[in-house]
């Protein structure tokens, strides 16, 4: 089963990706085919317009079918803030869709981080339920193979994006099974009482961003950050971030229309 994001992690290469905020299989496929440099496409069911069911599953299938023998890993950001046992069904739907990883917003305690890991792992490692008729086919494996493949390869990513999350960041990073601390600079800024990044965060917020990066690497975990342009992403890659989105579908579309019109209208 192809897992380009995990391959980049294992090779210690920066994994660049794109944020998908609008659903639809042809839209998802076009994004996935846009560049051989893409390691991942994240389907945003938190703030995007993609419904978790069945929208995320359709997009995961479209992304994984887009590029023969390769292409980006499809990831899903679930809608829930934090996650408790009552919302862990969202992780189940995301993973049953065949996603190679799940991103959980606003994780701020060790307890939440541990619950998330348990929701992502089949027993005996965790409490994930089995039953999807789609997940194994999406990974190109049989059902018994999927149980072990999923447990070993699904990337578990949590967003550090509020004051409490920053306070507990070292302990969250140390939780066994958490693969990536993903910084949300917008929520982090407003949670700390600062304006959102424009395009860069306030210097005080930037100090905290660097602290999260160090905490992740200190625990031998990967660190990711949301960016809004290729040049901002290049800067973050030089700083040592492991996983970075270069743009979003909607951002890229508006930018391309504006650029082409500016060239046309003299
Ligand atoms: C944030 O910056 O708050 C994010 O979660 C990325 O959209």
Coordinates of C-alpha atoms and ligand atoms in Angstrom, one line a residue:
X1 CA 0.0 0.0 0.0
X2 CA 1.4 3.4 -1.0
X3 CA 1.9 5.8 1.9
X4 CA 3.9 8.7 0.5
X5 CA 3.7 10.7 3.7
X6 CA 5.1 7.9 5.8
X7 CA 7.8 7.3 3.3
X8 CA 8.9 10.9 3.5
X9 CA 8.9 10.7 7.3
X10 CA 11.1 7.6 7.2
X11 CA 13.5 9.2 4.8
X12 CA 13.6 12.4 6.9
X13 CA 12.4 14.4 3.9
X14 CA 10.0 17.4 4.3
X15 CA 6.5 16.2 3.4
X16 CA 4.7 19.0 1.5
X17 CA 0.9 18.8 1.1
X18 CA -2.3 20.6 0.2
X19 CA -5.4 21.4 2.3
X20 CA -8.6 20.3 0.6
X21 CA -11.5 22.3 1.8
X22 CA -14.1 21.4 -0.9
X23 CA -15.4 17.9 -1.6
X24 CA -16.1 16.1 -4.8
X25 CA -14.1 13.3 -6.4
X26 CA -13.0 15.2 -9.5
X27 CA -11.8 18.1 -7.4
X28 CA -9.9 15.8 -5.1
X29 CA -8.4 13.9 -8.0
X30 CA -7.2 17.1 -9.7
X31 CA -5.5 18.3 -6.6
X32 CA -3.8 14.9 -6.1
X33 CA -2.5 15.0 -9.6
X34 CA -1.2 18.5 -9.5
X35 CA 2.4 17.8 -8.7
X36 CA 4.8 14.9 -8.1
X37 CA 6.1 16.8 -5.1
X38 CA 2.9 16.3 -3.2
X39 CA 3.2 13.9 -0.3
X40 CA -0.2 14.3 1.2
X41 CA -3.7 15.9 0.7
X42 CA -5.7 16.6 3.8
X43 CA -9.4 16.5 3.5
X44 CA -10.7 19.1 6.0
X45 CA -14.0 18.0 7.6
X46 CA -13.5 20.5 10.4
X47 CA -13.6 23.9 8.7
X48 CA -13.9 22.7 5.0
X49 CA -17.1 21.9 3.2
X50 CA -16.5 18.2 3.0
X51 CA -18.9 16.0 5.0
X52 CA -17.2 13.2 7.0
X53 CA -19.8 10.8 5.6
X54 CA -19.7 10.0 2.7
X55 CA -17.6 13.0 1.4
X56 CA -14.3 12.1 3.1
X57 CA -14.5 8.5 1.9
X58 CA -15.2 9.6 -1.7
X59 CA -12.2 12.0 -1.6
X60 CA -9.9 9.4 -0.1
X61 CA -10.8 7.0 -2.9
X62 CA -10.3 9.7 -5.5
X63 CA -6.9 10.7 -4.1
X64 CA -5.6 7.2 -3.9
X65 CA -6.8 6.4 -7.4
X66 CA -5.4 9.5 -8.9
X67 CA -1.8 8.6 -9.5
X68 CA -0.8 5.0 -10.6
X69 CA 1.7 3.4 -8.2
X70 CA 2.1 6.4 -6.0
X71 CA 0.6 9.8 -5.3
X72 CA -0.1 11.6 -2.1
X73 CA -1.4 10.0 1.1
X74 CA -5.0 11.0 1.8
X75 CA -5.5 12.3 5.4
X76 CA -8.7 13.4 7.1
X77 CA -9.1 16.2 9.7
X78 CA -12.1 15.2 11.8
X79 CA -14.7 17.8 12.8
X80 CA -14.5 17.4 16.6
X81 CA -12.6 19.7 18.8
X82 CA -10.5 17.6 21.1
X83 CA -12.1 14.1 21.1
X84 CA -13.9 12.2 23.8
X85 CA -15.4 8.7 23.8
X86 CA -18.6 10.2 22.4
X87 CA -16.9 11.6 19.4
X88 CA -14.4 8.9 18.7
X89 CA -16.8 7.6 16.0
X90 CA -15.4 10.4 13.8
X91 CA -12.0 8.8 13.8
X92 CA -13.6 5.5 13.0
X93 CA -15.3 7.0 9.9
X94 CA -12.1 8.7 8.8
X95 CA -10.0 5.6 9.1
X96 CA -12.7 3.3 7.6
X97 CA -12.6 5.5 4.6
X98 CA -9.0 4.3 4.0
X99 CA -7.3 7.4 5.2
X100 CA -3.5 7.0 5.8
X101 CA -3.8 9.3 8.8
X102 CA -6.1 11.4 10.9
X103 CA -5.7 14.9 12.3
X104 CA -7.6 15.9 15.4
X105 CA -8.1 19.6 16.2
X106 CA -7.5 21.2 19.6
X107 CA -5.7 18.5 21.5
X108 CA -4.6 19.9 24.8
X109 CA -4.2 17.0 27.3
X110 CA -2.3 13.7 27.6
X111 CA -5.7 12.0 28.3
X112 CA -7.1 13.1 25.0
X113 CA -3.9 12.2 23.1
X114 CA -4.1 8.6 24.6
X115 CA -7.8 8.3 23.7
X116 CA -7.0 9.3 20.2
X117 CA -4.3 6.7 19.9
X118 CA -6.6 4.0 21.2
X119 CA -9.3 5.1 18.7
X120 CA -6.9 4.6 15.9
X121 CA -5.6 1.1 16.8
X122 CA -7.4 -2.2 16.6
X123 CA -7.2 -4.4 19.7
X124 CA -5.2 -5.4 21.5
X125 CA -3.3 -2.1 21.0
X126 CA -6.5 0.0 21.1
X127 CA -10.3 0.1 20.9
X128 CA -10.9 0.7 17.2
X129 CA -13.9 -1.4 15.9
X130 CA -13.6 -3.4 12.7
X131 CA -16.2 -3.6 10.0
X132 CA -15.5 -1.4 7.0
X133 CA -15.9 -3.1 3.6
X134 CA -13.8 -0.3 2.1
X135 CA -10.7 0.3 4.2
X136 CA -8.6 -2.7 3.2
X137 CA -9.3 -2.3 -0.5
X138 CA -8.2 1.3 -0.3
X139 CA -4.8 0.1 1.1
X140 CA -4.6 -2.7 -1.5
X141 CA -4.5 -5.4 1.2
X142 CA -6.7 -8.3 2.5
X143 CA -8.7 -7.9 5.7
X144 CA -6.3 -9.7 8.0
X145 CA -3.4 -7.8 6.5
X146 CA -5.3 -4.5 7.0
X147 CA -5.6 -5.1 10.7
X148 CA -1.8 -5.2 11.1
X149 CA -1.0 -2.7 8.3
X150 CA -3.4 -0.1 9.8
X151 CA -2.0 -0.5 13.3
X152 CA 1.5 -0.1 12.0
X153 CA 1.1 2.6 9.4
X154 CA -1.7 5.0 10.2
X155 CA -0.3 8.4 11.1
X156 CA -1.8 9.9 14.2
X157 CA -1.6 13.6 14.2
X158 CA -2.9 16.1 16.9
X159 CA -3.2 19.8 16.6
X160 CA -1.5 22.0 19.2
X161 CA -3.4 25.2 18.9
X162 CA -4.4 26.6 22.3
X163 CA -2.8 27.7 25.5
X164 CA -3.5 24.4 27.4
X165 CA -2.0 22.4 24.5
X166 CA 1.2 24.4 24.6
X167 CA 1.4 24.1 28.4
X168 CA 1.2 20.2 28.1
X169 CA 3.1 20.0 24.8
X170 CA 6.1 17.9 26.1
X171 CA 3.8 15.3 27.7
X172 CA 1.5 15.1 24.7
X173 CA 4.6 14.7 22.4
X174 CA 5.7 11.8 24.6
X175 CA 2.5 9.8 24.3
X176 CA 3.3 6.5 22.6
X177 CA 1.6 6.4 19.2
X178 CA 1.3 10.1 18.6
X179 CA 3.3 10.6 15.4
X180 CA 2.9 14.3 14.6
X181 CA 2.3 17.6 16.5
X182 CA 0.5 19.8 14.0
X183 CA 0.5 23.5 14.8
X184 CA -2.5 25.5 13.8
X185 CA -1.1 29.1 13.8
X186 CA -4.5 30.7 13.4
X187 CA -6.2 29.1 16.4
X188 CA -3.0 29.3 18.4
X189 CA -2.7 33.1 17.8
X190 CA -6.3 33.8 18.8
X191 CA -6.2 31.5 21.7
X192 CA -3.3 33.4 23.1
X193 CA -5.0 36.8 22.5
X194 CA -3.1 37.8 19.3
X195 CA -4.3 38.7 15.8
X196 CA -4.2 35.8 13.3
X197 CA -1.1 35.5 11.2
X198 CA -0.9 37.9 8.3
X199 CA 0.9 36.1 6.8
X200 CA 3.4 35.6 9.6
X201 CA 2.4 35.1 13.3
X202 CA 3.2 37.7 15.9
X203 CA 6.8 37.4 17.3
X204 CA 5.4 36.2 20.7
X205 CA 3.4 33.5 19.0
X206 CA 6.4 32.6 16.9
X207 CA 8.4 31.9 20.1
X208 CA 5.7 29.4 21.1
X209 CA 5.7 27.8 17.7
X210 CA 9.4 27.2 18.0
X211 CA 8.9 25.7 21.5
X212 CA 6.3 23.2 20.0
X213 CA 8.8 22.3 17.2
X214 CA 11.5 21.6 19.9
X215 CA 9.1 19.6 22.0
X216 CA 8.1 17.4 19.1
X217 CA 11.7 16.7 18.0
X218 CA 12.8 16.3 21.6
X219 CA 10.4 13.3 21.8
X220 CA 11.5 12.1 18.4
X221 CA 8.1 13.0 16.9
X222 CA 7.4 14.9 13.7
X223 CA 6.2 18.5 13.7
X224 CA 3.8 20.0 11.1
X225 CA 2.5 23.5 10.5
X226 CA -0.2 25.2 8.4
X227 CA 1.2 27.6 5.8
X228 CA -0.5 29.7 3.2
X229 CA 2.2 30.0 0.5
X230 CA 5.1 28.2 -1.0
X231 CA 7.6 30.7 0.2
X232 CA 6.3 30.6 3.7
X233 CA 6.5 26.8 3.5
X234 CA 10.1 26.9 2.3
X235 CA 11.0 29.0 5.3
X236 CA 9.4 26.5 7.7
X237 CA 11.1 23.6 6.0
X238 CA 14.5 25.3 6.6
X239 CA 13.5 25.7 10.3
X240 CA 13.1 22.0 10.5
X241 CA 9.4 21.4 10.1
X242 CA 8.7 17.9 8.8
X243 CA 5.2 18.4 7.3
X244 CA 3.9 21.5 5.7
X245 CA 1.0 22.4 3.4
X246 CA 1.9 24.9 0.7
X247 CA -1.6 26.1 0.0
X248 CA -5.2 25.2 0.0
X249 CA -7.4 24.3 -2.9
X250 CA -9.5 27.4 -2.6
X251 CA -6.4 29.6 -2.0
X252 CA -4.7 28.2 -5.0
X253 CA -7.7 28.6 -7.3
X254 CA -8.3 32.3 -6.3
X255 CA -4.6 33.0 -6.7
X256 CA -4.4 31.5 -10.2
X257 CA -7.5 33.3 -11.4
X258 CA -6.2 36.6 -10.0
X259 CA -2.7 36.1 -11.5
X260 CA -4.1 35.2 -15.0
X261 CA -6.5 38.1 -15.0
X262 CA -3.8 40.5 -14.0
X263 CA -1.7 39.2 -16.9
X264 CA -4.6 39.5 -19.3
X265 CA -6.0 43.0 -18.2
X266 CA -3.3 45.5 -19.1
Ligands
LIG1 C1 -5.1 26.9 12.4 O1 -4.2 27.6 11.9 O2 -5.8 27.1 13.4 C2 -5.4 25.6 11.7 O3 -6.0 24.7 12.3 C3 -5.1 25.5 10.3 O4 -6.2 25.8 9.6

